[in-house]
XYZ file of C-alpha atoms in Angstrom:
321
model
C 11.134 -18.494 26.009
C 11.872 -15.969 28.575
C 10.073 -15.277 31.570
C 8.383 -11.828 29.741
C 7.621 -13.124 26.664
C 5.223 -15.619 28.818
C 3.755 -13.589 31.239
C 2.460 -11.571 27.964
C 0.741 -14.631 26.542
C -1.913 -17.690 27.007
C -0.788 -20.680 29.102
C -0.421 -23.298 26.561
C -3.904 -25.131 28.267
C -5.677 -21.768 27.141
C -3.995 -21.544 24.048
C -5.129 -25.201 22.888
C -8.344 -24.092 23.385
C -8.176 -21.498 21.060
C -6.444 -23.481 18.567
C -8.129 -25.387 15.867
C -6.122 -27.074 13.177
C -8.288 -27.548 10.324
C -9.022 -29.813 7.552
C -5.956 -30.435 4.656
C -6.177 -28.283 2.179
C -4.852 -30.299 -0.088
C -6.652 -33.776 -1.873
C -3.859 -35.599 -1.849
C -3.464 -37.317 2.039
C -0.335 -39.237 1.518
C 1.478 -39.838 4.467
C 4.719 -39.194 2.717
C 3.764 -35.551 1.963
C 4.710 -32.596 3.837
C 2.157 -31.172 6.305
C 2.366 -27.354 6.833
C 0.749 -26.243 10.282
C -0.024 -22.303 8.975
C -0.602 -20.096 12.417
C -3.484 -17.624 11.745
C -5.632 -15.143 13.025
C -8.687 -15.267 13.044
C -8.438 -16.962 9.693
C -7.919 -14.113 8.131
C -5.074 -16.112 5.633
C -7.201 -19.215 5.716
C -10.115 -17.088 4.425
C -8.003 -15.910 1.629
C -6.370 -18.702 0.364
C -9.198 -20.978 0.689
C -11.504 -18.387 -1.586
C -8.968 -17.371 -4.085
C -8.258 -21.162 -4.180
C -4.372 -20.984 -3.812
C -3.748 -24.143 -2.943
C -5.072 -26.177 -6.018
C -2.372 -28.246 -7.213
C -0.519 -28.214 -3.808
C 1.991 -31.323 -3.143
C 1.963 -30.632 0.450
C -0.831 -30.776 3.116
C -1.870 -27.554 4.845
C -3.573 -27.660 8.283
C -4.629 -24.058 10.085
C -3.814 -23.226 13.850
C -6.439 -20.172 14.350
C -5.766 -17.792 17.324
C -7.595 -14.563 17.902
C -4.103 -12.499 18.469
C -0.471 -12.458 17.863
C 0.629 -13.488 21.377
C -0.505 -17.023 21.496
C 0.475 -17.648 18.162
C 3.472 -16.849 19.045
C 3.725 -19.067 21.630
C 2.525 -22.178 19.797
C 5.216 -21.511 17.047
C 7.143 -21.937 20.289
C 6.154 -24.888 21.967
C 6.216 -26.336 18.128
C 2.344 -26.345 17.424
C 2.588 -24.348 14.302
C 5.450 -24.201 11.885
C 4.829 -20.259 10.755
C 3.756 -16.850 12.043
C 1.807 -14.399 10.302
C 0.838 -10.802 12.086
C 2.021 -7.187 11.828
C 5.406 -6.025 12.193
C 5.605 -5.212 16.434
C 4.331 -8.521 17.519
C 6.681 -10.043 15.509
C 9.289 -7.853 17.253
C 8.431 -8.648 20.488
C 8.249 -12.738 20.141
C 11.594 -12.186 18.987
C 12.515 -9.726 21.747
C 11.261 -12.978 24.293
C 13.141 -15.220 22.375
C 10.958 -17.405 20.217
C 12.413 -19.162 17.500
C 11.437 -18.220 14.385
C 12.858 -15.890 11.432
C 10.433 -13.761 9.149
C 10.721 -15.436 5.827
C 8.320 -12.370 4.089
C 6.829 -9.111 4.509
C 3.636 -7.907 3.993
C 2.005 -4.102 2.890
C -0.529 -2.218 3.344
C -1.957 1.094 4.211
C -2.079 1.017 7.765
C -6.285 1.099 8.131
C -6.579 -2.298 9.334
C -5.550 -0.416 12.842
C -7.051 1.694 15.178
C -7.926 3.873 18.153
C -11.733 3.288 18.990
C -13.459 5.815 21.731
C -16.838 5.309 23.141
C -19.666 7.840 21.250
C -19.970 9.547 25.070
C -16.476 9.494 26.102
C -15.503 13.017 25.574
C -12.749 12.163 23.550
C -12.488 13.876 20.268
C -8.670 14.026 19.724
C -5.556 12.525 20.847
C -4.533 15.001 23.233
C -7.539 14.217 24.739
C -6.543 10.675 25.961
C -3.833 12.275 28.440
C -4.806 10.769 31.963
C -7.446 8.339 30.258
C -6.934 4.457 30.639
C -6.725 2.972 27.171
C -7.358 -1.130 26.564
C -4.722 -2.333 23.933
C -5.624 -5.618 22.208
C -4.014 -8.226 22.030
C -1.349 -7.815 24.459
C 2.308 -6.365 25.350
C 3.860 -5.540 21.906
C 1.122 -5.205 19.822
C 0.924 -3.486 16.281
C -1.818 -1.349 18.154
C 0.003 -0.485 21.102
C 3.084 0.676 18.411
C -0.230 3.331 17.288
C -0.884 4.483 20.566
C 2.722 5.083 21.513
C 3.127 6.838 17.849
C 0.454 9.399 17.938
C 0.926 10.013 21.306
C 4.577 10.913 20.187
C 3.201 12.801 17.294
C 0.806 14.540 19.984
C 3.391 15.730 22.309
C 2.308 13.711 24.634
C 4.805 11.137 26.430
C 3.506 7.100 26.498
C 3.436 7.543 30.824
C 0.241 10.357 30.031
C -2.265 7.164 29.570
C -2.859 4.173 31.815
C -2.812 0.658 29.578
C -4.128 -2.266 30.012
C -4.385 -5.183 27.728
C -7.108 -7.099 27.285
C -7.469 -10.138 24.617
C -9.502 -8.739 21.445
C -12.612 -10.978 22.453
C -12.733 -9.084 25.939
C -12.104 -5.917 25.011
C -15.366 -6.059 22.077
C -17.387 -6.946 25.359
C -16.193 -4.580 27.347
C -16.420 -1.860 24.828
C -19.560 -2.414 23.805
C -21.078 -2.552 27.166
C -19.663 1.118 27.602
C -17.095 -0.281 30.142
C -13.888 0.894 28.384
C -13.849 4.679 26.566
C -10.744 3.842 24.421
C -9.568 0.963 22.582
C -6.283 0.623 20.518
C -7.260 -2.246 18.771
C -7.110 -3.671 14.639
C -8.645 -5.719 12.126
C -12.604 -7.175 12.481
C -12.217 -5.956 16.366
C -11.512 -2.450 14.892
C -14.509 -2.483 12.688
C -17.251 -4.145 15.055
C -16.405 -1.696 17.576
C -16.953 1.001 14.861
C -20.480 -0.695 13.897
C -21.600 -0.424 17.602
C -21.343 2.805 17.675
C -17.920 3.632 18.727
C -15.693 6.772 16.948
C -12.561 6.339 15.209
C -10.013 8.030 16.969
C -7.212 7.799 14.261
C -6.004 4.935 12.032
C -2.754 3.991 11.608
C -2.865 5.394 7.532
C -0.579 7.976 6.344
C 2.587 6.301 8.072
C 1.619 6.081 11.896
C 2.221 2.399 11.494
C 4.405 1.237 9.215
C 2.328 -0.822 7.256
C 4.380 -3.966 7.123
C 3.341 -7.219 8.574
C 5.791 -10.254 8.262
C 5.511 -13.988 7.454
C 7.344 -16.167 9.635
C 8.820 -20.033 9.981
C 10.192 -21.611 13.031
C 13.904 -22.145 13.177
C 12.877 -26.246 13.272
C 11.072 -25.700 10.195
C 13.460 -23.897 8.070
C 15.940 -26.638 9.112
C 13.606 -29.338 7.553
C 14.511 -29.497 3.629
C 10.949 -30.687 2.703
C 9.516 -28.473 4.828
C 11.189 -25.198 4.080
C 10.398 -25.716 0.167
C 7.275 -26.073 0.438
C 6.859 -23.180 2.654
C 8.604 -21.314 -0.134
C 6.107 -22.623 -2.730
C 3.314 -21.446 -0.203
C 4.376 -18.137 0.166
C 3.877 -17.645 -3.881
C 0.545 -19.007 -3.594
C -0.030 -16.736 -0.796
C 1.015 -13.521 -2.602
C -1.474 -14.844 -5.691
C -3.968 -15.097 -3.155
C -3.678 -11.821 -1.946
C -3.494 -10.142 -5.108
C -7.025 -12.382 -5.735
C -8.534 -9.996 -3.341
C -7.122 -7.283 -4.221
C -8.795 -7.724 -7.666
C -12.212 -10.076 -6.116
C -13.208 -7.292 -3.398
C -16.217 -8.480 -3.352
C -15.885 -11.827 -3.308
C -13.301 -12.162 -0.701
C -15.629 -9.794 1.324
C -18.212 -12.144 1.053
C -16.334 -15.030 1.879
C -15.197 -12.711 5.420
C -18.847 -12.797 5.411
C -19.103 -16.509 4.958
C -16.327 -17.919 6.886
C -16.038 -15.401 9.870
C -19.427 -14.457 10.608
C -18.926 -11.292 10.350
C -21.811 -8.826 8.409
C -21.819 -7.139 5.503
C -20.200 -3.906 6.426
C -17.761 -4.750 8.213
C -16.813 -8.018 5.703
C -16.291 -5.060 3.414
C -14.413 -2.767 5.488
C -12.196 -5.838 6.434
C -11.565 -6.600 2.424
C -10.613 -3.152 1.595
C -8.244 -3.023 4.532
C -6.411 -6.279 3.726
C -2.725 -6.754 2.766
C -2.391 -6.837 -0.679
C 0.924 -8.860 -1.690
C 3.945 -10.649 -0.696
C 7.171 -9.209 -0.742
C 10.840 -9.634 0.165
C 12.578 -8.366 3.329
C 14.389 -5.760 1.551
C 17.050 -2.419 3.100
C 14.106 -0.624 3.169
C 11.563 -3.062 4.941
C 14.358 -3.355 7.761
C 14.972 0.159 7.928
C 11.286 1.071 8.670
C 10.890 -1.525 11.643
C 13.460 -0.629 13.144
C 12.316 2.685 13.613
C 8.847 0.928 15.228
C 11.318 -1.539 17.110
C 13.646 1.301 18.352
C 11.079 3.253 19.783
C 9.084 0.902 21.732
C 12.613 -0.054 23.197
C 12.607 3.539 23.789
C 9.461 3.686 26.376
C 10.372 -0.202 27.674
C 7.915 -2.404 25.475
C 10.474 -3.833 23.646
C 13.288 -5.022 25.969
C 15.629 -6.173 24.883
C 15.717 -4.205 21.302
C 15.690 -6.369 17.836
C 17.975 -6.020 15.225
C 15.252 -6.526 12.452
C 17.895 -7.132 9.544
C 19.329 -10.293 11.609
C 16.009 -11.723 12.609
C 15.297 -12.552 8.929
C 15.985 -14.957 6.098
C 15.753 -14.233 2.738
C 16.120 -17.407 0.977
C 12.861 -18.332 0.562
C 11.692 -15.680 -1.792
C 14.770 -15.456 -4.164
């Protein structure tokens, strides 16, 4: 991993503190089966495939390493302390960029909401142009989906990436700091996005309509794609995955409840969360590869992702054909 790529994320001490591997999800605990380490955030695929029940019938064991961002995921899939990846398409990009092993296996779509640009109710900003000269917290980290908004609208805006001052903050830190008034703009995404939003903050924009691509990706570790066992029944996950997903896509309430339930988050925002959620699995097709690399070409362009990704060789499409 080079020298970048871990700068921009947890020491592995701090990272095992925010991991938990959780229960098997599967009754069978034979010590001959196949054990799955899933990386998550903030078990947002946990959540799903545990209330959709997915995994019923599952020959494999499935443990959960839970991280609050992309980054130190990324860096456990790494130092080999979860076989996959799951998060939106830039922080993919970047792990790859700082050399972690790994190859998305699967894409994932939606419409973009699940990100955002959160100002303070008194912080004077009621546009984008607005946020030239302003300092602007970007959760999680270097190369995040949100940071690939920021640098987008700003583009959009006429306004160049050097006209705001970033810093990145971990999502937990930022909430604080946010709601204590201590930060007046937050690119941020996903239950961050929406607490900020119940404590009173504005939303900016949203990355709907195209400002992020929508995609997120699946990944497996080169070590376990090159384990027969392993890789098969990370193929037979990834259908029970896209049934899951299309489970809340059809249970909105229910799998806002269970956000409720499992990630103590309230009502309102459970149900912002649901609506916002991916809604299937899906190959890495032409097209797929042809939109990120439009996000990975320009964060090269304004040095975030250095070196570039070629997003059509960092993939393998075996596992869904």
């Amino acid at each position: 991993m080079t020298r970048r790529f871990a700068a921009a994320t947890l020491s592995f001490s701090a990272l095992l503190a925010l991991t938990a591997c959780g229960a098997d999800s599967s009754a069978d605990a034979s010590s001959k089966q196949v054990t799955l380490t899933i990386g998550d955030q903030a078990k947002t695929l946990q959540t799903i495939v545990t209330a959709s029940d997915a995994l019923k019938g599952a020959t494999y064991k499935v443990k959960w390493a839970e991280f609050e961002g992309a980054a130190p995921l990324y860096q456990a899939v790494q130092a080999g302390a979860a076989d996959t990846t799951y998060s939106a398409d830039l922080p993919a990009l970047q792990a790859l960029s700082g050399g972690v092993k790994f190859k998305n296996v699967a894409a994932l779509k939606n419409d973009g909401r699940h990100v955002g640009i959160v100002v303070g109710k008194n912080s004077g900003i009621d546009s984008v142009k607005d946020l030239k000269g302003q300092k602007v917290v970007v959760s999680s980290a270097k190369g995040s989906i949100a940071e690939y908004l920021l640098a987008n609208v700003l583009k959009q805006n006429g306004l160049s990436y050097s006209d705001v001052k970033v810093q990145y903050l971990l999502p937990t830190d930022a909430q604080a700091a946010f709601a204590s008034g201590k930060i007046k703009a937050w690119a941020t995404f996903g239950v961050y996005q929406a607490v900020g939003l119940q404590q009173g903050g504005k939303l900016l924009v949203d990355g709907a309509d195209g400002r992020v691509s929508g995609y997120g990706f699946v990944g497996a570790s080169d070590e376990a794609l090159a384990d027969a066992p392993k890789k098969a029944a990370l193929a037979d996950f990834l259908k029970r995955l896209g049934t899951a997903l299309k489970w809340t896509s059809t249970h909105q309430d229910a799998y806002a409840k269970a956000i409720e339930t499992r990630n103590g988050a309230d009502a309102s925002v459970a149900k912002t969360l649901a609506s916002a959620a991916y809604s299937k699995v899906l190959p890495i097709t032409d097209d797929v590869n042809t939109t990120v690399q439009g996000v990975a070409d320009l964060m090269n362009s304004i040095g975030v992702l250095d070196p570039n990704v070629d997003v059509a060789e960092s993939a393998d499409t075996s596992l869904l054909n």
